[in-house]
Coordinates of C-alpha atoms in Angstrom, one line a residue:
M150 CA 0.0 0.0 0.0
S151 CA 1.3 3.4 -1.0
D152 CA 2.3 5.8 1.8
Q153 CA 0.8 8.6 -0.4
I154 CA -2.9 9.6 -0.8
K155 CA -4.5 12.0 -3.2
L156 CA -6.8 14.7 -1.8
T157 CA -9.2 16.6 -4.1
F158 CA -10.2 20.1 -3.1
P159 CA -13.6 21.8 -3.9
D160 CA -12.1 23.7 -7.0
G161 CA -11.1 20.3 -8.5
T162 CA -7.4 20.6 -7.8
T163 CA -5.6 17.6 -6.3
R164 CA -2.5 17.2 -4.1
E165 CA -0.7 14.3 -2.6
F166 CA -0.1 13.9 1.2
N167 CA 1.2 11.3 3.5
R168 CA -1.3 8.7 4.5
G169 CA -2.7 9.7 7.9
V170 CA -2.4 13.4 7.4
T171 CA -4.8 15.4 9.5
G172 CA -7.2 18.2 8.6
S173 CA -5.1 20.6 10.6
E174 CA -2.0 19.7 8.6
V175 CA -3.8 20.0 5.3
A176 CA -5.0 23.5 6.3
G177 CA -1.5 24.5 7.4
S178 CA -0.1 23.4 4.1
I179 CA -2.4 25.9 2.4
S180 CA -1.8 28.9 4.7
E181 CA -1.2 29.8 8.3
G182 CA -4.3 32.0 8.2
L183 CA -6.5 29.0 7.1
A184 CA -4.9 26.8 9.8
R185 CA -5.9 29.4 12.4
M186 CA -9.5 29.8 11.1
A187 CA -10.2 26.1 10.4
V188 CA -12.6 24.4 12.8
S189 CA -13.5 21.1 11.0
I190 CA -13.0 19.3 7.7
G191 CA -15.3 17.6 5.2
V192 CA -14.0 14.2 4.0
D193 CA -16.2 12.7 1.2
G194 CA -19.2 14.5 2.6
E195 CA -18.6 13.6 6.3
V196 CA -17.7 16.5 8.6
R197 CA -14.8 15.4 10.9
D198 CA -12.5 16.7 13.6
L199 CA -9.3 18.4 12.2
S200 CA -7.2 16.0 14.3
R201 CA -8.6 12.8 12.7
P202 CA -6.2 11.1 10.2
I203 CA -7.2 10.8 6.6
L204 CA -6.4 7.3 5.4
G205 CA -7.3 7.2 1.7
N206 CA -7.9 9.2 -1.4
S207 CA -10.7 11.6 -0.6
H208 CA -12.6 14.8 -1.6
I209 CA -12.0 17.3 1.2
Q210 CA -13.2 20.8 2.2
I211 CA -11.8 22.9 5.0
F212 CA -14.5 24.5 7.1
T213 CA -14.2 27.8 9.0
M214 CA -16.8 29.7 11.0
R215 CA -17.8 31.4 7.7
D216 CA -19.3 28.0 6.6
T217 CA -22.5 26.5 7.9
E218 CA -20.7 23.3 8.7
G219 CA -18.0 25.2 10.6
M220 CA -20.6 27.1 12.7
A221 CA -22.4 23.8 13.5
T222 CA -19.1 22.3 14.7
Y223 CA -18.4 25.3 16.9
W224 CA -21.9 25.4 18.4
H225 CA -22.0 21.7 19.0
S226 CA -18.7 22.0 20.9
S227 CA -20.3 24.9 22.8
A228 CA -23.1 22.6 23.9
H229 CA -20.5 20.3 25.4
L230 CA -18.9 23.2 27.2
M231 CA -22.3 24.1 28.6
A232 CA -22.8 20.5 29.8
E233 CA -19.4 20.6 31.5
A234 CA -20.5 23.8 33.3
L235 CA -23.8 22.3 34.3
E236 CA -22.0 19.2 35.7
A237 CA -19.7 21.3 37.7
L238 CA -22.5 23.5 39.1
Y239 CA -25.1 20.8 39.6
P240 CA -23.5 17.4 40.4
G241 CA -25.7 14.5 39.4
V242 CA -27.3 16.3 36.4
K243 CA -28.2 13.8 33.6
F244 CA -27.9 14.6 29.9
G245 CA -30.1 13.9 26.9
I246 CA -29.0 15.3 23.6
G247 CA -27.1 18.6 22.9
P248 CA -27.0 19.5 19.2
A249 CA -26.1 22.6 17.3
I250 CA -29.1 24.3 15.7
E251 CA -29.4 27.0 13.0
R252 CA -28.4 29.7 15.5
G253 CA -26.6 28.4 18.5
F254 CA -27.2 25.2 20.4
Y255 CA -29.2 23.5 23.2
Y256 CA -28.9 20.7 25.6
D257 CA -31.8 18.7 27.2
V258 CA -30.9 17.9 30.8
D259 CA -32.5 16.3 33.8
L260 CA -31.8 18.4 36.9
G261 CA -34.0 16.3 39.2
E262 CA -36.2 18.5 41.4
R263 CA -34.2 21.7 40.6
T264 CA -35.7 24.4 38.4
L265 CA -33.5 27.1 36.8
G266 CA -34.1 30.8 36.9
A267 CA -32.4 33.9 35.4
E268 CA -29.7 34.0 38.2
D269 CA -28.8 30.4 37.3
L270 CA -28.3 31.3 33.7
E271 CA -25.8 34.0 34.7
A272 CA -23.9 31.5 36.9
I273 CA -23.8 29.0 34.0
E274 CA -22.6 31.6 31.6
K275 CA -19.8 32.7 34.0
K276 CA -18.8 29.0 34.5
M277 CA -18.7 28.4 30.7
A278 CA -16.4 31.5 30.2
E279 CA -14.2 30.3 33.0
L280 CA -13.9 26.8 31.6
A281 CA -13.3 28.1 28.0
K282 CA -10.3 30.1 29.2
R283 CA -8.4 26.9 30.0
N284 CA -8.3 26.3 26.2
V285 CA -8.3 22.5 26.7
P286 CA -8.6 20.2 23.7
Y287 CA -11.6 18.2 22.6
V288 CA -10.4 14.6 22.6
R289 CA -12.1 11.8 20.6
K290 CA -11.9 8.2 21.9
E291 CA -13.5 5.2 20.2
V292 CA -14.9 2.8 22.8
S293 CA -16.6 -0.6 22.9
K294 CA -20.3 -0.8 23.6
A295 CA -19.6 -2.7 26.8
D296 CA -17.2 0.0 28.1
A297 CA -19.7 2.8 27.1
I298 CA -22.5 1.0 29.0
A299 CA -20.2 0.6 32.0
F300 CA -19.3 4.2 32.0
F301 CA -22.8 5.6 31.9
T302 CA -24.1 2.9 34.3
E303 CA -21.6 4.2 36.9
K304 CA -22.8 7.8 36.1
D305 CA -26.4 6.6 36.6
D306 CA -27.4 8.3 33.3
E307 CA -30.4 6.4 31.9
Y308 CA -30.7 8.8 29.0
K309 CA -27.2 8.0 27.6
L310 CA -27.8 4.3 28.3
E311 CA -31.0 4.4 26.2
L312 CA -29.2 6.1 23.3
L313 CA -26.5 3.4 23.5
N314 CA -29.2 0.7 22.9
D315 CA -29.6 2.1 19.4
L316 CA -25.9 2.0 18.6
E317 CA -23.9 -0.8 17.1
D318 CA -20.6 -1.9 18.7
G319 CA -17.7 -0.5 16.8
T320 CA -19.5 2.8 16.0
I321 CA -19.4 4.4 19.4
S322 CA -17.2 7.3 20.4
F323 CA -16.7 9.5 23.4
Y324 CA -15.5 13.1 23.5
S325 CA -13.8 14.6 26.5
Q326 CA -12.7 18.2 27.3
G327 CA -11.4 19.0 30.8
D328 CA -13.4 17.0 33.4
F329 CA -16.3 16.2 31.1
T330 CA -16.9 13.2 28.9
D331 CA -19.9 12.7 26.6
L332 CA -21.3 10.1 24.2
C333 CA -20.9 11.8 20.8
R334 CA -20.2 11.2 17.1
G335 CA -18.6 14.6 16.8
P336 CA -17.1 16.5 15.2
H337 CA -15.7 19.2 17.5
V338 CA -13.4 22.2 17.3
P339 CA -9.8 21.6 18.4
S340 CA -10.1 23.3 21.8
T341 CA -12.4 25.4 24.0
G342 CA -10.4 28.7 23.8
S343 CA -12.5 30.3 21.0
M344 CA -15.8 30.2 23.0
K345 CA -15.1 33.5 24.7
Y346 CA -18.4 35.2 24.7
V347 CA -21.5 33.3 25.9
K348 CA -25.2 34.0 26.2
L349 CA -27.8 31.6 27.4
L350 CA -31.0 32.6 25.7
N351 CA -33.9 30.6 26.9
I352 CA -35.2 27.8 29.1
A353 CA -37.9 25.5 27.8
G354 CA -39.4 22.1 28.5
A355 CA -38.8 19.1 26.1
Y356 CA -40.2 15.6 26.4
W357 CA -37.5 13.0 26.2
R358 CA -37.2 11.8 22.6
G359 CA -40.3 13.9 21.8
D360 CA -42.6 11.4 23.5
Q361 CA -45.3 13.1 25.7
S362 CA -45.6 10.0 27.8
R363 CA -41.9 10.4 28.8
K364 CA -40.3 12.7 31.3
Q365 CA -40.1 16.4 30.5
L366 CA -36.5 17.6 30.5
T367 CA -35.1 21.1 30.8
R368 CA -33.9 22.5 27.5
L369 CA -31.3 25.2 27.7
Y370 CA -30.7 27.3 24.6
G371 CA -27.5 29.3 24.1
I372 CA -25.1 30.9 21.7
T373 CA -21.4 31.6 21.7
F374 CA -19.0 33.7 19.6
P375 CA -15.2 34.2 19.5
K376 CA -15.6 38.0 19.4
K377 CA -17.7 40.3 21.6
K378 CA -18.9 42.4 18.6
E379 CA -20.4 39.2 17.0
L380 CA -22.3 38.5 20.2
D381 CA -23.5 42.1 20.5
D382 CA -24.6 42.2 16.9
Y383 CA -26.5 39.0 17.4
L384 CA -28.2 40.2 20.6
E385 CA -29.2 43.4 18.8
M386 CA -30.7 41.3 16.0
L387 CA -32.6 39.3 18.6
E388 CA -34.1 42.5 20.0
L389 CA -35.2 43.5 16.6
A390 CA -36.7 40.1 16.0
K391 CA -38.7 40.5 19.3
Q392 CA -40.1 43.8 18.0
R393 CA -41.0 42.1 14.7
D394 CA -42.3 38.8 16.2
H395 CA -45.3 37.9 14.2
R396 CA -47.1 36.7 17.3
K397 CA -46.7 40.1 18.9
L398 CA -47.6 42.0 15.8
G399 CA -50.4 39.7 15.0
R400 CA -52.1 40.8 18.2
E401 CA -51.3 44.4 17.8
L402 CA -52.5 44.5 14.2
E403 CA -55.6 42.4 14.9
L404 CA -54.7 39.8 12.3
F405 CA -55.1 36.4 14.1
T406 CA -55.5 34.8 17.5
F407 CA -55.5 31.4 19.2
S408 CA -57.9 29.9 21.6
Q409 CA -57.3 27.0 24.0
K410 CA -61.0 26.1 23.6
V411 CA -60.3 25.6 19.8
G412 CA -57.0 24.0 20.4
P413 CA -53.2 24.8 20.2
G414 CA -51.8 25.2 16.7
L415 CA -55.2 26.1 15.2
P416 CA -55.2 29.8 14.3
L417 CA -58.3 31.9 14.2
W418 CA -58.2 34.6 11.6
L419 CA -59.6 38.0 12.6
P420 CA -61.3 40.2 9.9
K421 CA -58.0 42.1 9.0
G422 CA -56.1 38.8 8.9
A423 CA -58.7 37.1 6.8
R424 CA -58.6 40.1 4.4
L425 CA -54.8 39.7 4.2
R426 CA -55.1 36.0 3.4
D427 CA -57.7 36.7 0.7
L428 CA -55.5 39.3 -0.9
L429 CA -52.6 36.9 -1.1
A430 CA -54.8 34.1 -2.4
D431 CA -56.5 36.4 -4.9
F432 CA -53.1 37.6 -6.2
L433 CA -51.9 34.0 -6.8
K434 CA -55.3 32.8 -8.2
K435 CA -55.1 35.5 -10.8
E436 CA -51.5 34.5 -11.8
Q437 CA -52.6 30.8 -11.8
L438 CA -55.6 31.5 -14.1
N439 CA -53.2 33.4 -16.5
S440 CA -50.9 30.4 -16.4
G441 CA -53.5 27.8 -17.3
Y442 CA -54.4 26.4 -13.9
E443 CA -57.9 25.2 -13.2
P444 CA -59.3 25.6 -9.7
V445 CA -60.5 22.5 -7.8
V446 CA -61.9 21.8 -4.3
T447 CA -61.4 18.7 -2.3
P448 CA -62.8 17.6 1.2
H449 CA -61.0 17.8 4.5
I450 CA -61.1 14.0 5.1
A451 CA -60.8 10.9 3.0
R452 CA -60.7 7.2 3.4
L453 CA -57.6 5.7 5.0
E454 CA -57.1 3.6 1.9
L455 CA -56.4 6.7 -0.2
Y456 CA -53.4 7.6 2.0
K457 CA -52.2 4.0 2.2
I458 CA -52.0 3.9 -1.6
S459 CA -50.2 7.2 -1.8
G460 CA -47.8 6.2 1.0
H461 CA -48.6 9.2 3.2
Y462 CA -50.2 7.1 5.9
P463 CA -47.2 5.0 6.7
Y464 CA -44.7 7.7 6.0
Y465 CA -46.4 10.5 8.0
S466 CA -48.2 8.4 10.6
D467 CA -46.2 10.0 13.5
S468 CA -47.4 13.5 12.6
Q469 CA -51.0 12.7 11.7
F470 CA -54.2 13.0 13.8
P471 CA -55.5 9.6 14.7
P472 CA -57.8 7.9 12.1
M473 CA -61.5 7.9 12.6
M474 CA -62.0 4.1 12.4
E475 CA -65.1 2.5 11.0
D476 CA -63.8 -1.1 11.1
V477 CA -60.9 -1.5 13.5
E478 CA -60.4 -5.2 12.6
N479 CA -59.9 -4.4 8.9
D480 CA -58.1 -1.1 9.5
E481 CA -60.8 0.9 7.6
G482 CA -61.8 4.4 8.4
Y483 CA -61.2 8.1 7.6
L484 CA -58.2 10.4 8.1
L485 CA -58.0 14.2 8.3
K486 CA -56.2 15.3 5.1
P487 CA -52.4 15.5 5.6
M488 CA -51.8 16.3 1.9
N489 CA -53.9 17.5 -1.1
C490 CA -52.0 15.5 -3.7
P491 CA -53.8 12.2 -3.3
H492 CA -57.2 13.9 -3.8
H493 CA -56.0 15.6 -7.0
T494 CA -54.9 12.2 -8.4
Q495 CA -58.5 11.1 -8.2
I496 CA -59.8 14.2 -10.0
Y497 CA -57.3 13.4 -12.8
D498 CA -58.5 9.8 -12.8
D499 CA -62.2 10.8 -13.0
R500 CA -62.2 9.9 -16.8
P501 CA -59.8 8.7 -19.5
R502 CA -57.2 11.3 -20.5
S503 CA -55.5 12.0 -23.9
Y504 CA -52.1 13.4 -24.6
R505 CA -53.8 16.3 -26.3
E506 CA -55.2 17.5 -22.9
L507 CA -51.8 17.5 -21.2
P508 CA -50.5 19.3 -19.3
I509 CA -53.4 19.5 -16.8
R510 CA -52.9 21.9 -14.0
Y511 CA -55.1 21.7 -10.9
A512 CA -54.8 24.4 -8.2
E513 CA -56.4 24.5 -4.7
F514 CA -56.0 26.5 -1.6
G515 CA -56.5 23.3 0.5
T516 CA -56.4 23.1 4.2
V517 CA -54.4 20.1 5.6
Y518 CA -53.8 18.9 9.2
R519 CA -50.7 17.6 11.0
Y520 CA -50.5 16.6 14.6
E521 CA -47.3 18.6 15.5
Q522 CA -46.0 18.1 19.0
S523 CA -47.1 20.9 21.3
G524 CA -43.5 21.9 22.1
E525 CA -42.8 22.4 18.4
L526 CA -45.8 24.8 17.8
G527 CA -44.8 28.4 17.2
G528 CA -47.3 31.0 16.2
L529 CA -48.1 30.7 12.5
T530 CA -44.8 29.2 11.5
R531 CA -45.6 25.7 13.0
V532 CA -49.3 24.9 13.3
R533 CA -51.6 21.9 13.2
G534 CA -54.0 23.2 10.5
F535 CA -52.8 25.2 7.5
T536 CA -53.8 26.1 4.0
Q537 CA -51.4 25.3 1.2
D538 CA -51.4 27.1 -2.1
D539 CA -51.2 23.7 -3.7
A540 CA -51.2 22.8 -7.3
H541 CA -50.5 19.6 -9.2
I542 CA -49.5 19.4 -12.8
F543 CA -50.0 16.2 -14.8
C544 CA -47.8 16.2 -17.9
M545 CA -46.0 14.0 -20.4
P546 CA -42.3 13.3 -19.7
S547 CA -41.3 15.5 -22.6
Q548 CA -43.2 18.4 -21.0
V549 CA -41.5 18.1 -17.5
K550 CA -38.7 20.6 -18.0
E551 CA -40.8 23.4 -19.5
E552 CA -43.5 23.0 -16.8
F553 CA -40.9 23.0 -14.1
K554 CA -39.4 26.2 -15.6
N555 CA -42.9 27.8 -15.7
V556 CA -43.4 27.0 -12.0
I557 CA -40.0 28.5 -11.2
A558 CA -41.0 31.7 -13.0
L559 CA -44.2 31.9 -11.1
T560 CA -42.4 31.4 -7.8
L561 CA -39.9 34.1 -8.6
K562 CA -42.8 36.5 -9.4
V563 CA -44.4 35.9 -6.0
L564 CA -41.2 36.4 -4.1
S565 CA -40.5 39.6 -6.1
A566 CA -44.0 41.1 -5.4
L567 CA -43.4 40.6 -1.7
S568 CA -39.8 42.0 -1.6
F569 CA -38.2 38.7 -0.9
T570 CA -35.1 39.4 -2.9
D571 CA -32.5 37.5 -0.9
F572 CA -32.9 33.8 -1.5
K573 CA -31.2 30.7 -2.7
A574 CA -32.5 27.7 -4.6
Q575 CA -31.8 24.3 -3.1
I576 CA -32.2 21.1 -5.0
S577 CA -33.2 18.5 -2.4
L578 CA -32.1 15.0 -3.4
R579 CA -32.5 11.6 -1.8
D580 CA -30.0 10.2 0.6
P581 CA -28.0 7.6 -1.5
S582 CA -27.0 5.8 1.7
N583 CA -30.6 5.4 2.9
T584 CA -32.7 4.6 -0.2
E585 CA -35.3 2.6 1.8
K586 CA -36.7 5.9 2.9
Y587 CA -38.0 6.6 -0.6
I588 CA -40.4 5.0 -3.0
G589 CA -39.9 4.4 -6.7
E590 CA -37.3 3.0 -9.0
D591 CA -33.7 4.4 -9.1
A592 CA -34.0 5.2 -12.8
A593 CA -37.1 7.4 -12.2
W594 CA -35.2 9.2 -9.4
D595 CA -32.2 9.8 -11.6
D596 CA -34.4 11.2 -14.4
A597 CA -36.2 13.5 -11.9
E598 CA -33.1 14.8 -10.3
Q599 CA -31.5 15.6 -13.6
A600 CA -34.6 17.4 -14.9
I601 CA -34.6 19.7 -11.9
R602 CA -30.9 20.5 -12.3
E603 CA -31.4 21.4 -16.0
A604 CA -34.6 23.5 -15.3
A605 CA -32.9 25.4 -12.5
A606 CA -29.8 26.1 -14.6
E607 CA -31.9 27.3 -17.6
M608 CA -33.8 29.7 -15.4
G609 CA -30.6 31.2 -14.2
L610 CA -30.7 29.8 -10.7
D611 CA -27.4 29.0 -9.0
A612 CA -28.8 26.2 -7.1
I613 CA -27.1 24.3 -4.3
E614 CA -27.7 20.5 -3.8
E615 CA -28.6 18.9 -0.5
E616 CA -28.7 15.1 -0.1
G617 CA -31.3 13.6 2.2
E618 CA -33.8 16.5 1.9
A619 CA -36.1 15.1 -0.8
A620 CA -39.7 14.2 -0.2
F621 CA -40.3 10.4 0.1
Y622 CA -41.9 10.3 -3.4
G623 CA -39.4 12.5 -5.3
P624 CA -36.8 15.3 -5.4
K625 CA -37.7 18.9 -5.2
L626 CA -36.5 22.5 -5.6
D627 CA -36.9 24.5 -2.4
F628 CA -36.6 28.3 -2.2
M629 CA -34.6 29.3 1.0
V630 CA -35.5 32.9 1.6
K631 CA -33.7 35.4 3.9
D632 CA -35.9 37.9 5.7
A633 CA -34.9 41.5 6.6
L634 CA -33.1 40.2 9.8
G635 CA -31.0 37.7 7.8
R636 CA -32.9 34.6 9.0
E637 CA -33.4 31.9 6.5
W638 CA -36.8 30.3 5.8
Q639 CA -37.9 27.5 3.4
L640 CA -40.9 28.9 1.6
G641 CA -41.8 28.0 -2.0
T642 CA -41.3 24.5 -3.2
V643 CA -41.5 22.6 -6.5
Q644 CA -41.5 18.8 -6.4
L645 CA -41.1 16.3 -9.2
D646 CA -43.0 13.0 -8.8
Y647 CA -42.8 9.8 -10.9
N648 CA -44.2 7.7 -8.1
L649 CA -47.8 8.7 -7.2
P650 CA -48.9 8.3 -10.9
E651 CA -47.5 4.8 -10.6
R652 CA -49.2 4.0 -7.3
F653 CA -52.6 5.3 -8.5
D654 CA -52.1 3.8 -11.9
L655 CA -52.7 7.1 -13.7
T656 CA -52.5 7.0 -17.5
Y657 CA -53.1 8.9 -20.6
I658 CA -53.6 7.8 -24.2
G659 CA -50.6 8.8 -26.3
D660 CA -50.4 9.6 -30.0
D661 CA -49.6 5.9 -30.5
N662 CA -53.1 5.1 -29.1
Q663 CA -51.3 3.3 -26.1
K664 CA -51.5 4.0 -22.4
H665 CA -48.7 6.0 -20.9
R666 CA -47.8 7.2 -17.4
P667 CA -48.0 10.9 -16.7
V668 CA -45.5 12.8 -14.5
M669 CA -46.8 14.8 -11.6
I670 CA -45.3 18.1 -10.4
H671 CA -46.3 19.4 -7.0
R672 CA -45.8 23.1 -6.4
A673 CA -46.6 25.7 -3.7
P674 CA -45.1 29.2 -4.2
F675 CA -46.2 30.3 -0.7
G676 CA -45.8 26.9 0.9
S677 CA -48.6 27.5 3.4
L678 CA -50.5 30.7 3.9
E679 CA -49.9 30.5 7.7
R680 CA -46.2 30.1 7.6
F681 CA -45.8 32.5 4.7
I682 CA -47.8 35.2 6.4
G683 CA -45.9 34.7 9.7
V684 CA -42.6 35.1 7.8
L685 CA -43.9 38.1 5.8
I686 CA -45.1 39.9 9.0
E687 CA -41.6 39.6 10.5
H688 CA -39.9 40.5 7.2
C689 CA -41.7 43.8 6.8
G690 CA -42.3 44.4 10.5
G691 CA -46.0 44.6 9.8
N692 CA -45.5 47.4 7.3
F693 CA -47.2 45.6 4.4
P694 CA -46.8 46.9 0.9
M695 CA -49.6 49.2 -0.1
W696 CA -51.3 46.6 -2.4
L697 CA -51.5 44.1 0.5
A698 CA -52.3 46.3 3.5
P699 CA -55.6 45.1 5.1
V700 CA -56.5 48.8 5.6
Q701 CA -54.9 51.1 3.1
V702 CA -56.4 54.4 4.2
Q703 CA -57.7 55.6 7.6
V704 CA -59.9 58.7 7.5
L705 CA -59.6 60.8 10.6
P706 CA -62.1 63.6 11.3
V707 CA -60.7 66.2 13.7
G708 CA -64.1 66.6 15.3
Q709 CA -67.7 65.2 15.2
S710 CA -68.9 68.0 13.1
F711 CA -66.8 66.6 10.2
N712 CA -68.0 63.0 10.6
E713 CA -70.5 63.2 7.7
Y714 CA -67.9 64.5 5.2
S715 CA -65.4 61.9 6.5
L716 CA -67.9 59.1 5.9
Q717 CA -68.5 60.4 2.4
V718 CA -64.7 60.5 1.7
T719 CA -64.5 56.9 3.0
Q720 CA -67.3 55.8 0.7
D721 CA -65.7 57.5 -2.3
L722 CA -62.5 55.7 -1.6
K723 CA -64.2 52.3 -1.3
K724 CA -66.0 52.9 -4.6
V725 CA -62.7 53.3 -6.5
G726 CA -61.4 50.1 -4.9
L727 CA -59.3 51.3 -1.9
R728 CA -59.7 49.6 1.4
A729 CA -60.7 52.6 3.7
E730 CA -62.0 52.9 7.2
C731 CA -63.2 56.0 9.1
D732 CA -62.3 56.5 12.8
L733 CA -65.4 58.1 14.3
R734 CA -64.3 57.7 18.0
H735 CA -64.8 60.8 20.2
E736 CA -61.0 61.2 20.6
K737 CA -58.5 63.9 19.8
V738 CA -57.1 63.7 16.3
G739 CA -53.5 63.3 17.8
Y740 CA -54.7 60.1 19.5
K741 CA -56.3 58.9 16.3
I742 CA -53.1 59.5 14.3
R743 CA -51.1 57.6 16.9
S744 CA -53.6 54.7 16.8
A745 CA -53.4 54.6 12.9
E746 CA -49.6 54.7 13.1
M747 CA -49.6 51.8 15.6
Q748 CA -51.8 49.9 13.1
K749 CA -49.3 50.7 10.4
V750 CA -52.0 52.0 8.0
P751 CA -50.2 53.3 4.9
Y752 CA -52.2 56.5 4.6
M753 CA -54.1 58.7 7.0
L754 CA -56.4 61.4 5.7
I755 CA -57.1 64.2 8.2
V756 CA -60.4 66.0 7.7
G757 CA -61.2 69.4 9.3
E758 CA -63.1 72.5 8.4
R759 CA -60.7 73.7 5.7
E760 CA -60.7 70.2 4.0
M761 CA -64.5 70.1 4.1
E762 CA -64.8 73.5 2.6
N763 CA -62.3 72.8 -0.2
K764 CA -63.5 69.2 -0.8
A765 CA -59.9 68.1 0.1
V766 CA -58.0 65.9 2.5
S767 CA -54.8 66.4 4.5
V768 CA -52.5 63.5 3.8
R769 CA -50.1 61.7 6.2
R770 CA -48.0 58.8 5.2
H771 CA -47.1 56.1 7.7
G772 CA -43.6 56.7 9.0
E773 CA -43.2 59.9 7.0
G774 CA -45.6 62.4 8.4
D775 CA -47.6 65.2 6.9
L776 CA -47.6 65.4 3.0
G777 CA -50.0 68.4 2.7
S778 CA -53.5 69.0 1.6
V779 CA -54.7 67.8 -1.8
S780 CA -58.0 67.1 -3.6
L781 CA -59.5 63.7 -3.1
S782 CA -58.9 62.8 -6.8
D783 CA -55.3 63.7 -6.5
F784 CA -54.9 61.5 -3.4
V785 CA -56.6 58.6 -5.2
A786 CA -54.1 59.0 -8.1
T787 CA -51.2 59.0 -5.6
A788 CA -52.5 55.9 -3.8
F789 CA -52.9 53.9 -7.0
A790 CA -49.4 55.0 -8.1
D791 CA -48.1 53.7 -4.8
I792 CA -49.9 50.4 -5.3
D793 CA -48.6 50.0 -8.9
Q794 CA -45.1 50.7 -7.7
A795 CA -45.3 48.3 -4.8
I796 CA -46.6 45.4 -6.8
G797 CA -44.6 46.2 -10.0
S798 CA -45.7 44.4 -13.1
N799 CA -47.9 42.1 -11.1

């Protein structure tokens, strides 16, 4: 065996190194700066410690904290540092899991009868900073299952012992830093010294392994940075996020509410919120009609058999409401609709189809239901009942790419109209190492994945690829959108499906007079109205574009003697299609202005004696102040110009 191995870098260049070279040594061979910044290394797609030897020819990538993988490594190591601090402060604490998350990390812990408060968080932060200063290394050690069980038996940690039950001997590793040792696959940063600035953000409850019948553990969320400015900037962003929180603004703007009597995760839309939903739906319905979509409506429930055929019932059983059983012995009953697509297959299958009809495009704002865990619910962004802007296209294989491109164009139009300009396209592929998660033949998956790549490229999208993120029935193109605070959300999605047509035996008669299998495209530019609106509220801080504002104009009489003229102005605005309201409360006009500003109404029209005499209005713009007195017709022209500018060509 040769002592040399060949390593291939992301730009395609290759270099030879001694067998057993470490990631740190590879980084150092490139530059001293990279060696200082490196936190982990990717080896053939697996993220590893910099200290682990590389034993064969590999594709590699050096990760720093500028990379998502590097930040995940850093924050996972921070979770271990927090665990060490907890063990030092609260002897006997037991540990569940402690992963990195999108921003920071958490650890689920069992503190016995102890509960934590704000003063405890300060003590933990102080201890973490103290431990970080030692700058001790994270050390990996591979252990046998028997030795691992013995270690955690002695520690009396039933959570780690349960995790060990799921692991095979020969695949188990420990990581230690200082006085703390944990069961962990890694990777970790070289040492603790970079975790200088710590902030613990939140305390929550989390059932062990997400099972409500198990013990509820304490979940501690935190974040760390190597530089104080990075932490300060993040905390400032958090404060802005609190001000823009859609749950807070939803109450203040009177958009939606929740009721325990109705049930958690089931939003109730108030009049202004319902208007907002309708405006978004009407906007997309218009675009869909222009693009050849046909509206359909399907019921909220269906027989269990429908979802068994589609595969949704076995694949989504953990997140579905329990079936309503008619015949338990034969497993027959009904299920609240978790997806719209099986219903649409039955509309397609209502009669024989010819190739001359294809593509057929069915669109529905269909409400679906998922039984999300109560601890995972979060305002509108994670709910149990939500409405998808769903559509399904049935087409010939030769039409797939063009249809996919048309859907991409529609999605880009939606994002542009709502000022989501910072986004990336992600091609979500199957996990080649876990193909049993997916249905369908390999050849169909290969064709589908390649069609998405070509369509994205031809539409000018610089798409990234992520393995393991596909739906169980096919690959997809997801739009990952950044909001005004730099947070990333998955919104629009386009999915290619060769499998449901096979499962439901869907066919069309081709020009050869033979039966052929159509291809199915699933698409939802919004994703779900609930999630989209929640993200939109936070993105614009409740300052909706003029065309989308539930109330576009608030008419404010300065006294009761001007109410009649104010009502006439309001009616005139409504007649030309503006959404106007009149504030007739017996309050001072300054109070009414502040109230309209709080409601983020785009325009306020002040009406007093001079305005009434001149058949005019005094205009105020939200956030800008007084714009002067103009005729009502001039204001209407200004308002519609604002709408046209906001919505652009849409």
